[in-house]
Amino acid sequence: MITIIGAGRVGASTAYSLLMNEVDTEITLIDIVQGLPQGEALDLNHAAAILGKSVTVKGSNDYKDMEGSDIVIITAGLARKPGMTREQLAAQNAEIVAGIADQVRKYAPNSIVMLTTNPSDVMVYVLYKRLKFPRERVIGFSGALDTRRLAYYASQIIGISPSAIIPVVLGQHGENMYPVPEASMVYGKPLSEFLTKEQMDEIVKKTIQAGADITNLRKFSSNWGPGAGLTIMADAIKKDRKTVIEASVYLDGEYGVKDVFVEVPVVFGKRGAEKVIELNLNAEQRRKFMESVEAVKNNLKTVPPQYLQ
Ligand code: NAI
């Protein structure tokens, strides 16, 4: 069973995407708002009946209903409004994430837990400290999204499918994100060889701004991309695929960094985030990566200390 905590836009889109792809036969949606997860579940069950999907969705306001989950996806919390940065949500969302972590620890102690709640690299740190699960089982979203955004923008210029591109984005999911087109590949050839310097700068900028662009256009933040990204992660875990997907994971010496969650390429399998892939960064790339890491560390300082132990 896969449980999604937070039946808002990201939670509902994730449930729909998991259902469409039949990643599991049972999905549970939990939210604190009465009726919301139950209503979403009913609608999703109708969608499953129409499309002939063998998936049952349950909606609940009771955290106990996550019992038996092998994957828990946390999409609960405040989302940014136009003009806000993700970092500004840290203090308020830390309280929500810490409270949910206590429930997950109680009812799904063997689960693999993924989280979108922003600022995600900071919130997943709060989650990790509170859950006290092994690091493989605590995973922050959104490298899967940021990398594919980079691939999408590049594909629009060079006319090659995004699926042919292996994109690299490192560090923070935020304004200090570090997209690396020189390390991204099109079938073994660096992406930078397909693009001019100006085009590279443009896709980097667009990738960093993508979330804000969506929020500014429609006045609420992204949900379809996150739902799709969480689906490939859950699917890779469920089927032990050993797929390489970027995610925010706890670094314990990899990339010369300790005690921080940032986006890096990771092997996904039945144990969760099984292995970090370490890229060889040159001096300039390393400097930019460390700047991004520092931004996450600085944002952590805005979280009340009781949520960091
Ligand atoms: P939303 O406002 O549509 O939904 C949030 C839901 O969380 C609401 O239904 C609310 O009732 C629920 N909730 C709040 N506290 C809860 C608790 N203690 N237990 C259970 N449910 C609770 O927001 P949306 O758009 O779904 O975004 C959710 C989070 O994901 C936000 O923090 C947002 O910034 C983040 N996000 C992260 C992305 C990423 O790439 N990491 C991408 C998009 C959103």
Tab-separated table of C-alpha atoms and ligand atoms in Angstrom:
chain	number	residue	atom	x	y	z
A	1	MET	CA	0.000	0.000	0.000
A	2	ILE	CA	1.120	3.553	-0.709
A	3	THR	CA	-0.114	6.290	1.624
A	4	ILE	CA	-0.150	9.946	0.656
A	5	ILE	CA	-0.398	12.400	3.540
A	6	GLY	CA	-1.823	15.690	2.293
A	7	ALA	CA	-4.712	15.398	-0.162
A	8	GLY	CA	-4.183	18.833	-1.735
A	9	ARG	CA	-3.116	19.472	-5.300
A	10	VAL	CA	0.179	17.558	-5.193
A	11	GLY	CA	-1.326	14.704	-3.159
A	12	ALA	CA	-4.305	14.261	-5.474
A	13	SER	CA	-2.174	14.490	-8.649
A	14	THR	CA	0.223	11.931	-7.225
A	15	ALA	CA	-2.647	9.575	-6.412
A	16	TYR	CA	-3.987	9.950	-9.948
A	17	SER	CA	-0.602	9.309	-11.522
A	18	LEU	CA	0.067	6.286	-9.284
A	19	LEU	CA	-3.363	4.954	-10.199
A	20	MET	CA	-2.906	5.492	-13.933
A	21	ASN	CA	0.370	3.616	-13.799
A	22	GLU	CA	-0.920	0.917	-11.403
A	23	VAL	CA	2.147	1.324	-9.220
A	24	ASP	CA	0.218	-0.318	-6.355
A	25	THR	CA	-3.229	-1.822	-5.953
A	26	GLU	CA	-3.995	0.196	-2.821
A	27	ILE	CA	-3.592	3.932	-2.266
A	28	THR	CA	-4.581	5.710	0.947
A	29	LEU	CA	-5.033	9.478	1.049
A	30	ILE	CA	-4.900	11.164	4.468
A	31	ASP	CA	-5.607	14.807	5.242
A	32	ILE	CA	-6.699	16.846	8.258
A	33	VAL	CA	-9.578	18.452	6.324
A	34	GLN	CA	-12.778	16.475	6.870
A	35	GLY	CA	-14.253	15.091	3.658
A	36	LEU	CA	-11.399	16.163	1.359
A	37	PRO	CA	-9.501	12.856	1.153
A	38	GLN	CA	-12.759	10.872	1.115
A	39	GLY	CA	-14.093	12.972	-1.773
A	40	GLU	CA	-10.841	12.694	-3.726
A	41	ALA	CA	-10.828	8.925	-3.134
A	42	LEU	CA	-14.371	8.542	-4.443
A	43	ASP	CA	-13.570	10.531	-7.578
A	44	LEU	CA	-10.335	8.579	-8.126
A	45	ASN	CA	-12.159	5.246	-7.682
A	46	HIS	CA	-14.559	6.345	-10.403
A	47	ALA	CA	-11.570	7.171	-12.648
A	48	ALA	CA	-10.147	3.689	-11.959
A	49	ALA	CA	-13.507	2.142	-12.864
A	50	ILE	CA	-13.624	4.084	-16.141
A	51	LEU	CA	-10.066	3.234	-17.144
A	52	GLY	CA	-10.189	-0.364	-15.921
A	53	LYS	CA	-7.383	0.143	-13.401
A	54	SER	CA	-7.077	-2.449	-10.626
A	55	VAL	CA	-6.491	0.130	-7.903
A	56	THR	CA	-8.544	1.001	-4.825
A	57	VAL	CA	-8.225	4.439	-3.215
A	58	LYS	CA	-9.244	5.094	0.364
A	59	GLY	CA	-9.633	8.541	1.934
A	60	SER	CA	-9.196	9.123	5.655
A	61	ASN	CA	-8.644	11.696	8.408
A	62	ASP	CA	-7.046	9.066	10.640
A	63	TYR	CA	-3.263	8.604	10.504
A	64	LYS	CA	-3.755	5.027	11.749
A	65	ASP	CA	-4.969	4.160	8.253
A	66	MET	CA	-1.395	4.311	6.956
A	67	GLU	CA	-0.690	1.048	8.834
A	68	GLY	CA	0.790	-1.535	6.484
A	69	SER	CA	2.175	1.028	4.009
A	70	ASP	CA	5.497	0.220	2.403
A	71	ILE	CA	5.739	3.751	0.972
A	72	VAL	CA	4.503	6.970	2.585
A	73	ILE	CA	4.499	10.184	0.546
A	74	ILE	CA	4.181	13.444	2.482
A	75	THR	CA	2.672	16.279	0.450
A	76	ALA	CA	1.137	18.139	3.402
A	77	GLY	CA	1.856	21.727	4.274
A	78	LEU	CA	1.683	25.261	3.036
A	79	ALA	CA	2.544	25.981	-0.584
A	80	ARG	CA	4.033	29.266	-1.744
A	81	LYS	CA	1.957	32.032	-3.246
A	82	PRO	CA	3.101	34.282	-6.147
A	83	GLY	CA	6.150	36.316	-5.109
A	84	MET	CA	7.176	33.997	-2.265
A	85	THR	CA	10.309	31.852	-2.122
A	86	ARG	CA	10.172	28.259	-0.940
A	87	GLU	CA	12.599	29.136	1.866
A	88	GLN	CA	10.028	31.410	3.491
A	89	LEU	CA	7.840	28.401	4.319
A	90	ALA	CA	10.463	26.702	6.503
A	91	ALA	CA	9.372	27.623	10.016
A	92	GLN	CA	5.640	26.981	9.511
A	93	ASN	CA	6.004	23.763	7.553
A	94	ALA	CA	8.566	22.354	10.020
A	95	GLU	CA	5.856	22.070	12.657
A	96	ILE	CA	3.547	20.211	10.247
A	97	VAL	CA	6.303	17.864	9.056
A	98	ALA	CA	7.518	17.080	12.580
A	99	GLY	CA	3.957	16.243	13.661
A	100	ILE	CA	3.424	13.959	10.668
A	101	ALA	CA	6.812	12.303	11.228
A	102	ASP	CA	5.679	11.217	14.694
A	103	GLN	CA	2.605	9.567	13.165
A	104	VAL	CA	4.622	7.797	10.458
A	105	ARG	CA	7.061	6.511	13.058
A	106	LYS	CA	4.128	5.115	15.019
A	107	TYR	CA	2.046	3.584	12.240
A	108	ALA	CA	4.447	2.823	9.378
A	109	PRO	CA	7.832	2.221	11.034
A	110	ASN	CA	9.162	0.096	8.166
A	111	SER	CA	8.082	2.362	5.335
A	112	ILE	CA	10.157	4.301	2.836
A	113	VAL	CA	9.145	7.948	3.209
A	114	MET	CA	9.247	10.613	0.519
A	115	LEU	CA	8.376	14.270	0.963
A	116	THR	CA	7.572	17.267	-1.225
A	117	THR	CA	6.786	19.844	1.460
A	118	ASN	CA	8.791	23.000	0.788
A	119	PRO	CA	11.519	23.978	1.286
A	120	SER	CA	11.963	20.283	0.574
A	121	ASP	CA	15.711	19.888	1.337
A	122	VAL	CA	15.126	21.465	4.736
A	123	MET	CA	11.830	19.723	5.476
A	124	VAL	CA	13.281	16.318	4.651
A	125	TYR	CA	16.048	17.038	7.169
A	126	VAL	CA	13.379	17.729	9.821
A	127	LEU	CA	11.657	14.497	8.797
A	128	TYR	CA	14.899	12.494	9.002
A	129	LYS	CA	15.805	13.810	12.444
A	130	ARG	CA	12.339	13.048	13.767
A	131	LEU	CA	11.792	9.657	12.127
A	132	LYS	CA	15.220	8.293	12.999
A	133	PHE	CA	14.904	5.883	10.056
A	134	PRO	CA	18.007	4.807	8.105
A	135	ARG	CA	18.897	7.449	5.531
A	136	GLU	CA	17.979	5.177	2.583
A	137	ARG	CA	14.347	5.368	3.707
A	138	VAL	CA	13.992	9.161	3.938
A	139	ILE	CA	13.906	10.930	0.580
A	140	GLY	CA	13.199	14.506	-0.469
A	141	PHE	CA	11.542	15.341	-3.752
A	142	SER	CA	12.303	17.170	-6.335
A	143	GLY	CA	15.390	16.256	-8.325
A	144	ALA	CA	13.145	14.123	-10.550
A	145	LEU	CA	11.289	17.305	-11.467
A	146	ASP	CA	14.180	19.766	-11.689
A	147	THR	CA	16.230	17.474	-13.941
A	148	ARG	CA	13.333	16.827	-16.284
A	149	ARG	CA	12.555	20.523	-16.433
A	150	LEU	CA	16.135	21.070	-17.616
A	151	ALA	CA	15.709	18.270	-20.173
A	152	TYR	CA	12.419	19.738	-21.339
A	153	TYR	CA	13.812	23.230	-21.910
A	154	ALA	CA	16.881	21.830	-23.698
A	155	SER	CA	14.716	19.593	-25.882
A	156	GLN	CA	12.675	22.589	-26.988
A	157	ILE	CA	15.826	24.204	-28.416
A	158	ILE	CA	17.668	21.225	-29.898
A	159	GLY	CA	14.672	19.220	-31.119
A	160	ILE	CA	15.535	15.962	-29.362
A	161	SER	CA	13.107	14.177	-27.047
A	162	PRO	CA	13.629	14.959	-23.325
A	163	SER	CA	13.817	11.185	-22.812
A	164	ALA	CA	17.117	11.123	-24.776
A	165	ILE	CA	18.680	13.572	-22.331
A	166	ILE	CA	20.302	12.629	-19.009
A	167	PRO	CA	20.162	15.934	-17.158
A	168	VAL	CA	22.080	16.933	-14.043
A	169	VAL	CA	20.835	19.406	-11.454
A	170	LEU	CA	22.589	19.517	-8.106
A	171	GLY	CA	22.112	21.092	-4.697
A	172	GLN	CA	19.105	22.973	-3.442
A	173	HIS	CA	15.530	22.790	-4.721
A	174	GLY	CA	15.206	26.569	-4.639
A	175	GLU	CA	16.640	29.814	-5.965
A	176	ASN	CA	20.171	28.451	-5.428
A	177	MET	CA	19.576	25.282	-7.422
A	178	TYR	CA	22.581	24.325	-9.568
A	179	PRO	CA	21.593	22.998	-13.028
A	180	VAL	CA	24.715	21.640	-14.782
A	181	PRO	CA	24.230	21.448	-18.573
A	182	GLU	CA	27.966	20.689	-19.087
A	183	ALA	CA	27.494	17.450	-17.097
A	184	SER	CA	24.183	16.608	-18.789
A	185	MET	CA	24.338	14.180	-21.702
A	186	VAL	CA	22.548	13.439	-24.957
A	187	TYR	CA	23.420	9.819	-25.681
A	188	GLY	CA	26.978	10.250	-24.416
A	189	LYS	CA	27.560	13.711	-25.899
A	190	PRO	CA	27.531	16.672	-23.488
A	191	LEU	CA	24.410	18.811	-23.755
A	192	SER	CA	26.669	21.860	-23.845
A	193	GLU	CA	27.870	20.776	-27.320
A	194	PHE	CA	24.324	21.188	-28.656
A	195	LEU	CA	23.789	24.661	-27.218
A	196	THR	CA	25.372	28.093	-27.390
A	197	LYS	CA	26.487	29.778	-24.158
A	198	GLU	CA	23.387	32.014	-24.323
A	199	GLN	CA	21.094	29.019	-24.796
A	200	MET	CA	22.718	27.230	-21.847
A	201	ASP	CA	22.239	30.292	-19.666
A	202	GLU	CA	18.622	30.482	-20.786
A	203	ILE	CA	17.733	26.859	-19.935
A	204	VAL	CA	19.512	27.147	-16.575
A	205	LYS	CA	17.488	30.257	-15.741
A	206	LYS	CA	14.227	28.703	-16.895
A	207	THR	CA	14.865	25.548	-14.853
A	208	ILE	CA	15.507	27.549	-11.692
A	209	GLN	CA	12.441	29.722	-12.307
A	210	ALA	CA	10.110	26.969	-13.527
A	211	GLY	CA	8.195	26.590	-10.267
A	212	ALA	CA	7.808	30.355	-9.854
A	213	ASP	CA	6.713	30.714	-13.494
A	214	ILE	CA	3.905	28.195	-12.974
A	215	THR	CA	2.879	29.851	-9.698
A	216	ASN	CA	2.878	33.329	-11.217
A	217	LEU	CA	0.829	32.236	-14.225
A	218	ARG	CA	-1.945	30.336	-12.475
A	219	LYS	CA	-1.533	31.554	-8.875
A	220	PHE	CA	-0.843	28.129	-7.372
A	221	SER	CA	2.248	25.971	-7.464
A	222	SER	CA	3.009	22.927	-9.607
A	223	ASN	CA	1.283	19.596	-9.092
A	224	TRP	CA	1.339	17.482	-12.282
A	225	GLY	CA	5.143	17.396	-12.508
A	226	PRO	CA	5.530	16.457	-8.824
A	227	GLY	CA	2.877	13.726	-9.212
A	228	ALA	CA	4.747	12.279	-12.198
A	229	GLY	CA	8.117	12.469	-10.451
A	230	LEU	CA	6.856	10.781	-7.297
A	231	THR	CA	5.336	8.067	-9.472
A	232	ILE	CA	8.635	7.107	-11.111
A	233	MET	CA	10.305	7.084	-7.683
A	234	ALA	CA	7.603	4.899	-6.092
A	235	ASP	CA	7.601	2.607	-9.120
A	236	ALA	CA	11.393	2.202	-8.987
A	237	ILE	CA	11.165	1.257	-5.309
A	238	LYS	CA	8.219	-1.110	-5.725
A	239	LYS	CA	9.780	-2.917	-8.686
A	240	ASP	CA	13.365	-2.720	-7.417
A	241	ARG	CA	14.328	-1.175	-10.745
A	242	LYS	CA	17.719	0.307	-9.718
A	243	THR	CA	16.832	3.363	-11.804
A	244	VAL	CA	18.986	6.457	-11.360
A	245	ILE	CA	16.753	9.367	-10.352
A	246	GLU	CA	17.808	12.600	-8.719
A	247	ALA	CA	16.507	13.192	-5.211
A	248	SER	CA	17.387	15.032	-2.051
A	249	VAL	CA	19.176	12.541	0.175
A	250	TYR	CA	21.233	12.719	3.346
A	251	LEU	CA	24.896	13.085	2.447
A	252	ASP	CA	27.317	11.432	4.817
A	253	GLY	CA	30.617	12.314	3.183
A	254	GLU	CA	29.614	11.944	-0.477
A	255	TYR	CA	30.647	15.017	-2.482
A	256	GLY	CA	32.755	15.943	0.565
A	257	VAL	CA	29.592	17.010	2.391
A	258	LYS	CA	28.060	15.782	5.634
A	259	ASP	CA	24.789	16.182	7.526
A	260	VAL	CA	22.726	17.900	4.859
A	261	PHE	CA	20.087	16.857	2.302
A	262	VAL	CA	20.606	18.085	-1.274
A	263	GLU	CA	19.743	16.914	-4.772
A	264	VAL	CA	22.116	14.367	-6.265
A	265	PRO	CA	21.730	11.356	-8.580
A	266	VAL	CA	20.629	8.281	-6.632
A	267	VAL	CA	20.014	4.593	-7.419
A	268	PHE	CA	16.417	3.735	-6.522
A	269	GLY	CA	15.473	0.188	-5.545
A	270	LYS	CA	13.525	-1.799	-2.979
A	271	ARG	CA	15.577	-0.370	-0.086
A	272	GLY	CA	14.787	3.198	-1.177
A	273	ALA	CA	17.609	5.594	-2.051
A	274	GLU	CA	20.170	2.814	-2.226
A	275	LYS	CA	23.301	4.540	-3.487
A	276	VAL	CA	24.485	8.047	-4.236
A	277	ILE	CA	26.224	8.500	-7.598
A	278	GLU	CA	29.163	10.864	-7.131
A	279	LEU	CA	29.973	12.973	-10.175
A	280	ASN	CA	33.481	14.271	-10.738
A	281	LEU	CA	33.066	18.013	-10.421
A	282	ASN	CA	35.774	20.395	-11.558
A	283	ALA	CA	36.824	23.270	-9.284
A	284	GLU	CA	34.266	25.722	-10.680
A	285	GLN	CA	31.425	23.178	-10.533
A	286	ARG	CA	32.389	22.258	-6.995
A	287	ARG	CA	32.323	25.924	-5.957
A	288	LYS	CA	28.796	26.332	-7.356
A	289	PHE	CA	27.644	23.080	-5.751
A	290	MET	CA	28.978	24.204	-2.359
A	291	GLU	CA	27.187	27.556	-2.705
A	292	SER	CA	23.948	25.649	-3.194
A	293	VAL	CA	24.683	23.420	-0.176
A	294	GLU	CA	25.369	26.524	1.919
A	295	ALA	CA	21.976	27.958	0.921
A	296	VAL	CA	20.259	24.842	2.316
A	297	LYS	CA	22.324	25.072	5.505
A	298	ASN	CA	21.426	28.747	5.916
A	299	ASN	CA	17.736	27.986	5.418
A	300	LEU	CA	17.988	25.273	8.108
A	301	LYS	CA	18.933	28.031	10.557
A	302	THR	CA	15.418	29.506	10.201
A	303	VAL	CA	13.823	26.295	11.512
A	304	PRO	CA	12.988	26.364	15.242
A	305	PRO	CA	15.604	24.151	16.961
A	306	GLN	CA	13.055	21.796	18.531
A	307	TYR	CA	12.332	20.424	15.029
A	308	LEU	CA	15.964	19.666	14.265
A	309	GLN	CA	16.661	16.976	16.853
B	1	NAI	P1	-2.188	22.244	-1.053
B	1	NAI	O1	-2.479	23.424	-0.196
B	1	NAI	O2	-3.012	22.025	-2.281
B	1	NAI	O3	-2.314	20.925	-0.163
B	1	NAI	C1	-1.716	20.766	1.084
B	1	NAI	C2	-2.606	19.829	1.885
B	1	NAI	O4	-1.925	19.489	3.102
B	1	NAI	C3	-3.942	20.458	2.283
B	1	NAI	O5	-5.024	19.665	1.807
B	1	NAI	C4	-3.886	20.467	3.801
B	1	NAI	O6	-5.146	20.267	4.421
B	1	NAI	C5	-2.933	19.310	4.069
B	1	NAI	N1	-2.349	19.303	5.403
B	1	NAI	C6	-1.837	20.348	6.111
B	1	NAI	N2	-1.382	19.912	7.301
B	1	NAI	C7	-1.606	18.570	7.350
B	1	NAI	C8	-1.347	17.550	8.305
B	1	NAI	N3	-0.773	17.831	9.458
B	1	NAI	N4	-1.707	16.269	8.005
B	1	NAI	C9	-2.299	15.979	6.823
B	1	NAI	N5	-2.569	16.903	5.881
B	1	NAI	C10	-2.222	18.181	6.133
B	1	NAI	O7	-0.641	22.306	-1.405
B	1	NAI	P2	0.106	21.538	-2.607
B	1	NAI	O8	0.121	22.398	-3.795
B	1	NAI	O9	-0.426	20.170	-2.681
B	1	NAI	O10	1.614	21.514	-2.031
B	1	NAI	C11	1.949	20.720	-0.910
B	1	NAI	C12	3.400	20.972	-0.503
B	1	NAI	O11	4.273	20.510	-1.515
B	1	NAI	C13	3.742	22.473	-0.317
B	1	NAI	O12	4.621	22.640	0.767
B	1	NAI	C14	4.402	22.836	-1.619
B	1	NAI	O13	5.240	23.960	-1.496
B	1	NAI	C15	5.167	21.585	-1.892
B	1	NAI	N6	5.550	21.388	-3.276
B	1	NAI	C16	6.803	20.895	-3.496
B	1	NAI	C17	7.255	20.617	-4.738
B	1	NAI	C18	8.618	20.047	-4.892
B	1	NAI	O14	9.056	19.920	-6.024
B	1	NAI	N7	9.307	19.679	-3.823
B	1	NAI	C19	6.434	20.912	-5.924
B	1	NAI	C20	5.120	21.396	-5.602
B	1	NAI	C21	4.707	21.625	-4.319
